[in-house]
PDB file of C-alpha atoms in Angstrom:
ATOM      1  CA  UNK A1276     144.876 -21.468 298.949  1.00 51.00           C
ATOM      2  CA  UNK A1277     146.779 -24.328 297.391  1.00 48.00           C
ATOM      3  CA  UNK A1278     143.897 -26.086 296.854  1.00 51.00           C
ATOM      4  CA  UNK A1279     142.641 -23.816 294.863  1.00 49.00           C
ATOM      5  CA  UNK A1280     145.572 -23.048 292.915  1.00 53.00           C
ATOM      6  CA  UNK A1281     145.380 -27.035 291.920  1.00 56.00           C
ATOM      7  CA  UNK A1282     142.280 -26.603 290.842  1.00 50.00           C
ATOM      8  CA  UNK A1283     142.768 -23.564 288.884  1.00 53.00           C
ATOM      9  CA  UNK A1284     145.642 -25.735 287.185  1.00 55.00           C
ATOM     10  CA  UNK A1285     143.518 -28.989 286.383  1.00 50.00           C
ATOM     11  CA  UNK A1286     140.475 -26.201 285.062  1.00 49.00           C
ATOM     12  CA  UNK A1287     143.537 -24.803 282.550  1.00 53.00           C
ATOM     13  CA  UNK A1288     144.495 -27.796 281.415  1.00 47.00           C
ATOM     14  CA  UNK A1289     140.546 -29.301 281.148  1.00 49.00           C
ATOM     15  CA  UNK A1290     139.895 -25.818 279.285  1.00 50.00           C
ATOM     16  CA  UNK A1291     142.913 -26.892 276.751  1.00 50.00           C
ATOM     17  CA  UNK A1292     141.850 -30.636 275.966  1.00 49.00           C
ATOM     18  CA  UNK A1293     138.477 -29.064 275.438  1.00 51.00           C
ATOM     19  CA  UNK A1294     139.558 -27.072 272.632  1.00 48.00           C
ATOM     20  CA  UNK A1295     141.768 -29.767 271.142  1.00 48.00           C
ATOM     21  CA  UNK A1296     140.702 -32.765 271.913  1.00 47.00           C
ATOM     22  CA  UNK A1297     137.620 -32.947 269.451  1.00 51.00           C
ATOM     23  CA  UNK A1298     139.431 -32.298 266.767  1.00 50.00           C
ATOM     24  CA  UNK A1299     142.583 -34.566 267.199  1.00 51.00           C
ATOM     25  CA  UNK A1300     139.327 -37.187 267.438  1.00 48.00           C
ATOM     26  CA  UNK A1301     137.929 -36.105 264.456  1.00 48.00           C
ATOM     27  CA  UNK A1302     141.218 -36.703 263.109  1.00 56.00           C
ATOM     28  CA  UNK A1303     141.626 -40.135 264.447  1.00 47.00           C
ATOM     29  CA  UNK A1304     137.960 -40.844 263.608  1.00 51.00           C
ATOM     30  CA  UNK A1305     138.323 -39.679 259.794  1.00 51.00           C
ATOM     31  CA  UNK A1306     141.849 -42.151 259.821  1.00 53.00           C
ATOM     32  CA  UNK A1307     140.254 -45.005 260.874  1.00 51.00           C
ATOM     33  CA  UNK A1308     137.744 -44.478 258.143  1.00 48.00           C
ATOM     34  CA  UNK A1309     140.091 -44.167 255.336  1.00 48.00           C
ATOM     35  CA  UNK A1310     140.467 -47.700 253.673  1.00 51.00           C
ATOM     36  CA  UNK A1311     137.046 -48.809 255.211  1.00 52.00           C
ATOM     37  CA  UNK A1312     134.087 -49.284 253.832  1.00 47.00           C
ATOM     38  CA  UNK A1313     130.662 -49.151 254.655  1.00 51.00           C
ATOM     39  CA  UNK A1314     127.588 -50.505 254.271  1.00 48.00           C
ATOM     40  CA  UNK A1315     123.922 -48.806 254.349  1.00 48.00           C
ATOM     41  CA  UNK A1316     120.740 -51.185 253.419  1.00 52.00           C
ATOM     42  CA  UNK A1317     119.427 -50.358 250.228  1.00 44.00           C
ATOM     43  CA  UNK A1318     116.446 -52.353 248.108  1.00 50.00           C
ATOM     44  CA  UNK A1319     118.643 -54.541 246.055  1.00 50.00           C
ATOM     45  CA  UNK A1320     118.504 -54.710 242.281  1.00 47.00           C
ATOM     46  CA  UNK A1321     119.344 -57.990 240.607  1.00 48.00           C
ATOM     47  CA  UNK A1322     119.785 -57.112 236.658  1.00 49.00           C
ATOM     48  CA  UNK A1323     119.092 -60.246 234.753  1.00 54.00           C
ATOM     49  CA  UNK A1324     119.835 -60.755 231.188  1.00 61.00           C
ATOM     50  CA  UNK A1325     118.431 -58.274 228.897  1.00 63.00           C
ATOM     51  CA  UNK A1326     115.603 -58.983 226.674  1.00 70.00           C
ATOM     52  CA  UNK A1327     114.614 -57.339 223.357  1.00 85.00           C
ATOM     53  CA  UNK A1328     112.441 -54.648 223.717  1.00 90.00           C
ATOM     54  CA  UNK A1329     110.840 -52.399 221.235  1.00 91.00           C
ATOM     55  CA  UNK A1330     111.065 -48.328 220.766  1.00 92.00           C
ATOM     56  CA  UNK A1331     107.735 -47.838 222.651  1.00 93.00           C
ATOM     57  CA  UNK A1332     107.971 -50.513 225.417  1.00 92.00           C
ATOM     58  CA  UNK A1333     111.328 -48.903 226.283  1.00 92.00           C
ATOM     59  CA  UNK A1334     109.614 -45.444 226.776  1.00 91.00           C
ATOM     60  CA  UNK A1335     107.553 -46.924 228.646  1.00 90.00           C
ATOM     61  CA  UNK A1336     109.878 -46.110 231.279  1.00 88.00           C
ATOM     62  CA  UNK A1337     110.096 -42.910 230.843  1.00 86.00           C
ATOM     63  CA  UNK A1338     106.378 -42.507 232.062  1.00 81.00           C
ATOM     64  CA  UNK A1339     106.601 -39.707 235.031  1.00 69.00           C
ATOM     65  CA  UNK A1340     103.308 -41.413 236.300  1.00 70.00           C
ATOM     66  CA  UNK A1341     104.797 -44.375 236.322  1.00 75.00           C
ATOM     67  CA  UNK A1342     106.160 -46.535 240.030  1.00 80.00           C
ATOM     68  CA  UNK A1343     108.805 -48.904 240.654  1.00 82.00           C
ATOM     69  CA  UNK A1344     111.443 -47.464 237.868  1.00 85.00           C
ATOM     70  CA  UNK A1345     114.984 -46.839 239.145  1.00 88.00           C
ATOM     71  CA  UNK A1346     117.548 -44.347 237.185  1.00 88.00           C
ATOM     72  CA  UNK A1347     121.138 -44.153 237.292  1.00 90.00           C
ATOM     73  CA  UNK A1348     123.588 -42.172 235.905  1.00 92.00           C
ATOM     74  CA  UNK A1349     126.447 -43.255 234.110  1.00 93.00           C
ATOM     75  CA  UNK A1350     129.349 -42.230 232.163  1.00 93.00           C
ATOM     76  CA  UNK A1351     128.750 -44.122 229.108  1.00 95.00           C
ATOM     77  CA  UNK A1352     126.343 -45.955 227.624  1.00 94.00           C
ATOM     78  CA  UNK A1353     125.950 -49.437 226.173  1.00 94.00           C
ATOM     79  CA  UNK A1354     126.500 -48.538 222.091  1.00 96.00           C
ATOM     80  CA  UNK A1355     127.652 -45.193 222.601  1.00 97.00           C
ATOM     81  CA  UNK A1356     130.590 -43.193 224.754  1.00 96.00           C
ATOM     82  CA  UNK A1357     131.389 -39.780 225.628  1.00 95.00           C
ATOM     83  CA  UNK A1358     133.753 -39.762 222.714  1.00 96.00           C
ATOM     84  CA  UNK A1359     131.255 -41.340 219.907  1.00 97.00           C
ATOM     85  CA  UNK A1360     128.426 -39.313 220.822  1.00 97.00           C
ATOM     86  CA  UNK A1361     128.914 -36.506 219.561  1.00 97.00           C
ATOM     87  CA  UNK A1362     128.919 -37.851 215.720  1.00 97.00           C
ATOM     88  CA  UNK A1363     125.414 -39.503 216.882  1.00 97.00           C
ATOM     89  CA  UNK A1364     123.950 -36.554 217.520  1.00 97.00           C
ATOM     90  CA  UNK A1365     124.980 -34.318 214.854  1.00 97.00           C
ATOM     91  CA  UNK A1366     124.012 -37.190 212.487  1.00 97.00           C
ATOM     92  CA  UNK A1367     120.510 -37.348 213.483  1.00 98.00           C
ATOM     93  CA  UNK A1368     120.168 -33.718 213.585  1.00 97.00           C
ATOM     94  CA  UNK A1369     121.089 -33.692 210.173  1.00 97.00           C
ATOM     95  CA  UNK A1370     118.923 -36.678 209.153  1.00 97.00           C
ATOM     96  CA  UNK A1371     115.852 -34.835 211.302  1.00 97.00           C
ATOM     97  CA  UNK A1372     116.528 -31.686 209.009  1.00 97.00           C
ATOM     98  CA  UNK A1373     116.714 -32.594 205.586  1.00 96.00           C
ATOM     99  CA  UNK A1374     113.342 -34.725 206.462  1.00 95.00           C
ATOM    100  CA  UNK A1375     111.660 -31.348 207.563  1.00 95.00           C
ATOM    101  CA  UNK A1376     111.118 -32.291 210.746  1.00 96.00           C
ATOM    102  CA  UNK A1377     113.567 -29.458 211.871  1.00 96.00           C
ATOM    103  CA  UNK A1378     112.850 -26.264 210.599  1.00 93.00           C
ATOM    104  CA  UNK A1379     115.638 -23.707 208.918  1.00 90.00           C
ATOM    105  CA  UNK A1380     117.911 -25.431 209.607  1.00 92.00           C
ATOM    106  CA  UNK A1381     121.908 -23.806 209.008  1.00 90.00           C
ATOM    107  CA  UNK A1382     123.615 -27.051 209.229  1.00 93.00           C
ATOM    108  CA  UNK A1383     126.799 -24.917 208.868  1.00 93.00           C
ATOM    109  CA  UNK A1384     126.545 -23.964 212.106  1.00 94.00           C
ATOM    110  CA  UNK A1385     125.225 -26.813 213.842  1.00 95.00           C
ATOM    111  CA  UNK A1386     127.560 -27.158 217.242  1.00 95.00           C
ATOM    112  CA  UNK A1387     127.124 -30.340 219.549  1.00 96.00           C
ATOM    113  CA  UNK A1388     127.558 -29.009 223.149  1.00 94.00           C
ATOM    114  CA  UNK A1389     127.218 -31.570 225.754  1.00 94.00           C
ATOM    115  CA  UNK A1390     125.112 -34.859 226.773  1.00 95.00           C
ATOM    116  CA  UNK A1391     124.860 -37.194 229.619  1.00 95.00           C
ATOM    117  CA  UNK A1392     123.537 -40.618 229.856  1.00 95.00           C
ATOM    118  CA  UNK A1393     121.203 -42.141 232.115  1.00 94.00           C
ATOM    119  CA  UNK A1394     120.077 -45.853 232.872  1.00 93.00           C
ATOM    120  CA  UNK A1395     116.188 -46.551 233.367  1.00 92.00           C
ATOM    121  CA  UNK A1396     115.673 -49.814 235.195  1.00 91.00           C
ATOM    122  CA  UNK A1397     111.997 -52.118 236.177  1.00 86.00           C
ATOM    123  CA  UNK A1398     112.335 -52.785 239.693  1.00 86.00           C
ATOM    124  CA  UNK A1399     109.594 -55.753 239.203  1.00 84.00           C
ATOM    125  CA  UNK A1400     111.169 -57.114 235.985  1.00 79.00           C
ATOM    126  CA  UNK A1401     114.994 -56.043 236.325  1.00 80.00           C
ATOM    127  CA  UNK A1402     114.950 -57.521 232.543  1.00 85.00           C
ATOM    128  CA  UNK A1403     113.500 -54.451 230.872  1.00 87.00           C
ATOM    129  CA  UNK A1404     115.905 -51.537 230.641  1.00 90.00           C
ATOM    130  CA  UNK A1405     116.430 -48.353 228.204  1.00 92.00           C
ATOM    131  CA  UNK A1406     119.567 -46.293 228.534  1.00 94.00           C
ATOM    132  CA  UNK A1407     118.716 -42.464 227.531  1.00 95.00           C
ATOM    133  CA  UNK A1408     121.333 -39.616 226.475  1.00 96.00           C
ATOM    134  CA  UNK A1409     120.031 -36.008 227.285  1.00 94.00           C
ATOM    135  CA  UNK A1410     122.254 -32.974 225.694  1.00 94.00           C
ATOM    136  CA  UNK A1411     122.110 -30.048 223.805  1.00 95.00           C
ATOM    137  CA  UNK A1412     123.468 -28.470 220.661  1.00 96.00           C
ATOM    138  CA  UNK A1413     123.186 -24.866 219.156  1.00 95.00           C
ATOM    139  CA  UNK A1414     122.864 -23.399 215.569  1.00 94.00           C
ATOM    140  CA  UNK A1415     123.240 -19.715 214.570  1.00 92.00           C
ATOM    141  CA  UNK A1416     119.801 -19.019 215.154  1.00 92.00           C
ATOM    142  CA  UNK A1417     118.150 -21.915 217.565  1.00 94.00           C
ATOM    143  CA  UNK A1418     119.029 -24.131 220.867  1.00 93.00           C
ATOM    144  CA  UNK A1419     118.418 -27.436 220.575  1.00 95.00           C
ATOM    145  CA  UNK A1420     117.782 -30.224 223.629  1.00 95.00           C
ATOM    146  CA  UNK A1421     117.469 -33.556 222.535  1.00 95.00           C
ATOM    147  CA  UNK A1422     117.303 -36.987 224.065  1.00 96.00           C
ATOM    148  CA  UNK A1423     119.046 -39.732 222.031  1.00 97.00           C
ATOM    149  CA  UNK A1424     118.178 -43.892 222.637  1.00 97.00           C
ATOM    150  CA  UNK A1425     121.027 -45.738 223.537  1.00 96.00           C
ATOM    151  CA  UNK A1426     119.672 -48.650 222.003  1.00 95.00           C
ATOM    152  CA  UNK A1427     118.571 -47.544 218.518  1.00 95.00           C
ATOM    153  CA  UNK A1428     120.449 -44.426 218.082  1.00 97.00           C
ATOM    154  CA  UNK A1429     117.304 -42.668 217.750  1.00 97.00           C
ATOM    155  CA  UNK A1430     116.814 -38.907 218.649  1.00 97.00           C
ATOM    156  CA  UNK A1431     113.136 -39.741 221.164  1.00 96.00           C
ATOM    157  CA  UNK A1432     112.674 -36.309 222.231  1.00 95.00           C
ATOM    158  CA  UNK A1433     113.558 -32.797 220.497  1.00 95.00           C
ATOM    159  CA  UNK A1434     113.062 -29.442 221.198  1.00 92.00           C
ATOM    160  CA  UNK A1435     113.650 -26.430 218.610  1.00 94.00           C
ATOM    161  CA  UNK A1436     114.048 -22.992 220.334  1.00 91.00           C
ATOM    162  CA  UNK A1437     115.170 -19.585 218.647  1.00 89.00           C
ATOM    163  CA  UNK A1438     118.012 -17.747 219.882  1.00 84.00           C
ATOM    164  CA  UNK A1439     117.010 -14.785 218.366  1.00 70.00           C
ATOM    165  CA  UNK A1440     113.369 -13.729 219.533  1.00 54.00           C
ATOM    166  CA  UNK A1441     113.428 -10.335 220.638  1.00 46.00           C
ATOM    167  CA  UNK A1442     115.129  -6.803 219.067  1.00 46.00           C
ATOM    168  CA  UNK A1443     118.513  -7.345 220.174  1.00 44.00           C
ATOM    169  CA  UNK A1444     120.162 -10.767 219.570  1.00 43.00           C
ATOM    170  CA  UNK A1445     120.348 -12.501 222.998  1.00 46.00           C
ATOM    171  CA  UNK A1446     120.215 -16.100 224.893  1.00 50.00           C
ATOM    172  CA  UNK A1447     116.888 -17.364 225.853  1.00 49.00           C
ATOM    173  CA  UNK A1448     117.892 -19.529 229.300  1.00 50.00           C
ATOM    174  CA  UNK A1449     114.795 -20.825 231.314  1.00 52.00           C
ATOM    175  CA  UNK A1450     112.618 -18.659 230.228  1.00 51.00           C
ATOM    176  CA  UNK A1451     114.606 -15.360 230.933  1.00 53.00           C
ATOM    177  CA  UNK A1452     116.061 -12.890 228.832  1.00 48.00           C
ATOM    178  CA  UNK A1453     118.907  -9.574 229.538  1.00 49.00           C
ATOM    179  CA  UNK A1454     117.712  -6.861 230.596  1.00 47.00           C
ATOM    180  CA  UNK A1455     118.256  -5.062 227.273  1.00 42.00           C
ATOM    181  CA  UNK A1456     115.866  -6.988 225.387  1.00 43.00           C
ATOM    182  CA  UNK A1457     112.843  -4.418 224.129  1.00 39.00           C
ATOM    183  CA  UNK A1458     110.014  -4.869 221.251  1.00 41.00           C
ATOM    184  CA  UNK A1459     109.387  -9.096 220.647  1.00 45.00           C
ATOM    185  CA  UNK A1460     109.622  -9.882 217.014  1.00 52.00           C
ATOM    186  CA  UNK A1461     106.632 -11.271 215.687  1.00 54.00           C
ATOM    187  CA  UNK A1462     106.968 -14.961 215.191  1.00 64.00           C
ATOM    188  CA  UNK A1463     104.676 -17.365 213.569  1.00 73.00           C
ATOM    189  CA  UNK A1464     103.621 -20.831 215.166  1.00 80.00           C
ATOM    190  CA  UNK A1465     103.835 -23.755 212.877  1.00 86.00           C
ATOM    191  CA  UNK A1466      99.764 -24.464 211.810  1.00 86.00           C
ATOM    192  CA  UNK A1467      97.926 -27.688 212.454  1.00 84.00           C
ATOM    193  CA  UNK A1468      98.458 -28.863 208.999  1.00 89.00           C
ATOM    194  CA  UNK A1469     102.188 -28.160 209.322  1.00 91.00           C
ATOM    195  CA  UNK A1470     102.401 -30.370 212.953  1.00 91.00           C
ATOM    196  CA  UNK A1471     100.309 -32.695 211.512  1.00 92.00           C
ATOM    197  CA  UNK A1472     102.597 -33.378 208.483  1.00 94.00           C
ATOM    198  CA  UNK A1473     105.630 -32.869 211.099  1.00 94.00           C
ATOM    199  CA  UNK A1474     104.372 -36.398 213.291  1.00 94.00           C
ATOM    200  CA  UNK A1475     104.085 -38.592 210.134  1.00 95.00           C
ATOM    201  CA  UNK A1476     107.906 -37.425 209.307  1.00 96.00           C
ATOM    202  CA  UNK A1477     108.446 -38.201 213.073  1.00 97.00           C
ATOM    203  CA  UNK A1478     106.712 -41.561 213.096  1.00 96.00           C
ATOM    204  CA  UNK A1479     108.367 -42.569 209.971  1.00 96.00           C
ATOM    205  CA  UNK A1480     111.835 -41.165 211.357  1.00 97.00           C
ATOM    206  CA  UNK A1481     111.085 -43.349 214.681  1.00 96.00           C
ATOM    207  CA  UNK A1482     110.124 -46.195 212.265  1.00 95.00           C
ATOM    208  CA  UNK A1483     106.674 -46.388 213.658  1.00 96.00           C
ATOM    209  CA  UNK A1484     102.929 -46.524 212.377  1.00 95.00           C
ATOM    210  CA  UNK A1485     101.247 -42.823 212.997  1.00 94.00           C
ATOM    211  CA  UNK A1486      97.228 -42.037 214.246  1.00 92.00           C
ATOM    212  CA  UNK A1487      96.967 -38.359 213.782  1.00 87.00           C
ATOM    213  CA  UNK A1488      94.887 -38.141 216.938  1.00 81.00           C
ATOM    214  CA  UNK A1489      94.163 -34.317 216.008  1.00 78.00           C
ATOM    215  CA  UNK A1490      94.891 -30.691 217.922  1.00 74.00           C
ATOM    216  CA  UNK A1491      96.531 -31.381 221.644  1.00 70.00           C
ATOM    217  CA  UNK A1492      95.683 -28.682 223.945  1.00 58.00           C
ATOM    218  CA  UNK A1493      97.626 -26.484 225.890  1.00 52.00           C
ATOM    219  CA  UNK A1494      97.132 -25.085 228.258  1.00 48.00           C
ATOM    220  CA  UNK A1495      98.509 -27.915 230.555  1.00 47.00           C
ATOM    221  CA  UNK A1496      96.742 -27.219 233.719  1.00 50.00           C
ATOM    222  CA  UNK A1497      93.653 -29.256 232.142  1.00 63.00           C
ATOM    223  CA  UNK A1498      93.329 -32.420 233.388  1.00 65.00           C
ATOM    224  CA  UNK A1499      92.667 -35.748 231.021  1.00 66.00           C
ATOM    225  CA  UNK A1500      88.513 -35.126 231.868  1.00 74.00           C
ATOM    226  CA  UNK A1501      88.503 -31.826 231.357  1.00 74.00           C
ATOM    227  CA  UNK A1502      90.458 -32.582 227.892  1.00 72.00           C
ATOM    228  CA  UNK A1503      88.082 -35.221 227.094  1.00 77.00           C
ATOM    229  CA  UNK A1504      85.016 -33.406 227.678  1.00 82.00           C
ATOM    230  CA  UNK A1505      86.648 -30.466 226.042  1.00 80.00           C
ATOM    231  CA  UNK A1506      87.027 -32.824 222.643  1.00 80.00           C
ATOM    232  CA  UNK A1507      83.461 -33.741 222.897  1.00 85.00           C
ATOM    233  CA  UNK A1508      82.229 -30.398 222.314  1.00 86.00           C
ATOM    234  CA  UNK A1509      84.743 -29.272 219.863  1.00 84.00           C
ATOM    235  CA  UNK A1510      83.448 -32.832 217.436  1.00 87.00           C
ATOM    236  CA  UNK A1511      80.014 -31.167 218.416  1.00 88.00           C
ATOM    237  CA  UNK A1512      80.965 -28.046 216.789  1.00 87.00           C
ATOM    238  CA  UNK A1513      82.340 -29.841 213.550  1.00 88.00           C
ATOM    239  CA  UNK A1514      79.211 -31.924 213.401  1.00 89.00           C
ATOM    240  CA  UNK A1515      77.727 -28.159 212.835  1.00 87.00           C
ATOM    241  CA  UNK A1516      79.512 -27.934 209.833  1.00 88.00           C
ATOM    242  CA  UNK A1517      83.154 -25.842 211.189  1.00 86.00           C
ATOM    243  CA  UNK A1518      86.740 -27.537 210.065  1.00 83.00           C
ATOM    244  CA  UNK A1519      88.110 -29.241 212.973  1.00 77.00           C
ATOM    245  CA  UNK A1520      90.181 -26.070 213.318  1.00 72.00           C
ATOM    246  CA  UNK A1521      87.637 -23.344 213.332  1.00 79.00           C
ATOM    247  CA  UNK A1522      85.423 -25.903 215.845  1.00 82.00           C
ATOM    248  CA  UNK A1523      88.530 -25.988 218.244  1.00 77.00           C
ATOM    249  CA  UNK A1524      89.336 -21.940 218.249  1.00 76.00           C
ATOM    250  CA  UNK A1525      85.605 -21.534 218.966  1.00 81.00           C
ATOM    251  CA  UNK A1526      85.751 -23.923 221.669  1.00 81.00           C
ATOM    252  CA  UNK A1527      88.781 -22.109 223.048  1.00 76.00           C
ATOM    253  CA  UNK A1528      86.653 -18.864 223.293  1.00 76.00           C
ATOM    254  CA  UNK A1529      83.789 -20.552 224.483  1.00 79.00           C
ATOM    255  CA  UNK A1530      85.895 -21.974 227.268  1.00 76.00           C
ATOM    256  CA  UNK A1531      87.360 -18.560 228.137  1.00 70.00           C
ATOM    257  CA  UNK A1532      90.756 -19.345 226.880  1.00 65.00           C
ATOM    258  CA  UNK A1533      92.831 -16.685 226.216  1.00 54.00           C
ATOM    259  CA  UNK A1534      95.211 -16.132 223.606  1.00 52.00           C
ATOM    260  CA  UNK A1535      98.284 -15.965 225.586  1.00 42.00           C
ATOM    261  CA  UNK A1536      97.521 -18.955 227.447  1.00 45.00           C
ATOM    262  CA  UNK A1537      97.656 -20.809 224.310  1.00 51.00           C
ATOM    263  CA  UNK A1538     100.118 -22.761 221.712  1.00 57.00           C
ATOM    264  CA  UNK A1539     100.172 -24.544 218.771  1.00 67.00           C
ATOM    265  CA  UNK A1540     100.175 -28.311 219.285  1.00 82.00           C
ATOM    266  CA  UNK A1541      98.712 -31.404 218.031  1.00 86.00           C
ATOM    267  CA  UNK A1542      98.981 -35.058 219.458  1.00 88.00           C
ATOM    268  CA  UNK A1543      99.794 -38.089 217.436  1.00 91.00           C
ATOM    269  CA  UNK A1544      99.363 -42.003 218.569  1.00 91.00           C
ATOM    270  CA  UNK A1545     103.166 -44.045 217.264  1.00 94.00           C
ATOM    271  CA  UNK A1546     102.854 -47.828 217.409  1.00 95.00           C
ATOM    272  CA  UNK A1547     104.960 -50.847 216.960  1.00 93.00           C
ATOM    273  CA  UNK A1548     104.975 -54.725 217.342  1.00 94.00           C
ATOM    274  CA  UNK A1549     105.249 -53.965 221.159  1.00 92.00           C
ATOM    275  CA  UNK A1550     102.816 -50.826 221.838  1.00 93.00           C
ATOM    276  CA  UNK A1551     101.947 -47.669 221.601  1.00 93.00           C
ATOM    277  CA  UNK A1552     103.192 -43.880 222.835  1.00 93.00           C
ATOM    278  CA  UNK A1553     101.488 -40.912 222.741  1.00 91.00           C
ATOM    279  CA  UNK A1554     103.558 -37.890 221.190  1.00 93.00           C
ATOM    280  CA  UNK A1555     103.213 -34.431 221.520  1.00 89.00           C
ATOM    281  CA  UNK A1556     104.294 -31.458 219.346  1.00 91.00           C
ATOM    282  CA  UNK A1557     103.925 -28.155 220.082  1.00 88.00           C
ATOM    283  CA  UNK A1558     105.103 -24.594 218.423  1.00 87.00           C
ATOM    284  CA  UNK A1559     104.713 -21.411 219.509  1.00 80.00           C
ATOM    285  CA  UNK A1560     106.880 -18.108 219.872  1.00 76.00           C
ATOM    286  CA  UNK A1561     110.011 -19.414 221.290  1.00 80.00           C
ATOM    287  CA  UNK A1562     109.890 -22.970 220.329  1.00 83.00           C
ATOM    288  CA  UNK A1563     109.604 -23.594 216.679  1.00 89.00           C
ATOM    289  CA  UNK A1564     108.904 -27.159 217.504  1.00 91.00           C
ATOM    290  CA  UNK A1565     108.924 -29.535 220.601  1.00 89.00           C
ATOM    291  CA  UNK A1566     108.573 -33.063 220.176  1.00 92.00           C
ATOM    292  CA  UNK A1567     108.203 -35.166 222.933  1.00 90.00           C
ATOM    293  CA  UNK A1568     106.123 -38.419 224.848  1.00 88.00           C
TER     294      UNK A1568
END
């Protein structure tokens, strides 16, 4: 009977250091830790010194398709800070506006609300590098998103959204509106003519030589042969005698391409002393213009 009353003790007392024990090692784990550090093998990164690069070969690395690009995020970049940013931006937006690029603009009202900066790296040539601010700002009537080069101060990337779309005055976010919202106001997409005329002010903003390189479709499920073969027959069509715009419509129809599967847009060809980038602007009902590579 003793016996097992010993072991009924030394069970207790297991039964206790079971439920304390792994945390007092945590503890002691977790305190040998702090003031250590650690090392993990990583690919290393050697930056060398920076060489000159132009607007296009720096968005170059921006290309999604694109291997062997590393990104970072940082708090600040090389020519601009958190705290000088914001006068950046605003003064671009300004510059973009009274050029026409921007449309309606109520500079009034023009708020800068937030950006972040982000360092784009060539793992095979550690000397090419670009250093990218992404942010947004707001107007009365429109959202902007914008990303701003480090380097040149240049806005490379814009978007123009409205605000105010639907019956009741409300916040477009991803896509989504309240569930208030009722009849959509009707909302005109910028033309061809009007995009066309909107990438030479962008080229010439960018400081860049433009080829108009004529409608870009949407929608973007088509893939670069379908697009190509899809230009084909709408030069067929103009060789009939229909304005490029008319030939592309009736292309659209003949494709089976409806209406609300399409936008506005129109793609342009920038180059400089060290390449080329394609751009792409689109309107439609929500965006009044979005400008991007």
């Amino acid at each position: 009977m003793k016996r097992y009353g010993i072991a009924g003790i030394l069970l207790a007392v297991l039964l206790a250091g079971s439920l304390f024990l792994p945390p007092r090692m945590m503890e002691w784990q977790d305190r040998r830790k702090i003031g250590t550090s650690q090392t993990e093998e990583v690919q290393e990164v050697v930056l060398r010194e920076q060489v000159s690069m132009t607007l296009t070969q720096r968005l170059s690395l921006l290309d999604t398709e694109r291997e062997g690009v590393d990104t970072l995020v940082l708090l600040n970049g090389k020519n601009f800070t958190q705290e000088t940013i914001k006068a950046q931006v605003l003064g671009e937006i300004r510059i973009l506006a009274k050029q026409g690029i921007l449309k309606d603009m109520d500079l009034k009202s023009l708020s800068f609300l937030d950006a972040s900066v982000s360092f784009f790296v060539d793992l095979e040539d550690t000397e090419k590098s670009m250093m990218l601010w992404y942010g947004e700002a707001v107007t009365e009537n429109y959202q902007l998103d914008f990303q701003l080069d480090d380097e040149s101060g240049k806005i490379i990337s814009i978007s123009q959204r409205r605000r105010k779309i639907y019956g009741v005055y409300t916040d477009v976010v991803d896509g989504e509106t309240s569930a208030n919202t009722v009849v959509m106001e009707s909302v005109d997409a910028l033309s061809q003519e009007e995009l066309k005329e909107t990438g030479e002010g962008w080229g010439e903003y960018l400081g860049c030589r433009v080829t108009d390189m004529g409608p870009g479709l949407l929608p973007f499920y088509m893939n670069d042969k379908e697009e190509q073969i899809f230009q084909e027959e709408v030069k067929r069509m103009m060789e009939k005698g229909y304005s490029e715009e008319e030939a592309y419509w009736k292309t659209l129809s003949a494709w089976g391409i409806a209406d609300l599967e399409w936008g506005e847009g129109r793609k342009a060809l920038l180059t400089d002393d060290g390449g080329e980038t394609e751009y792409h602007f689109h309107s439609g009902q929500e965006e009044v213009i979005n400008i991007f590579p």
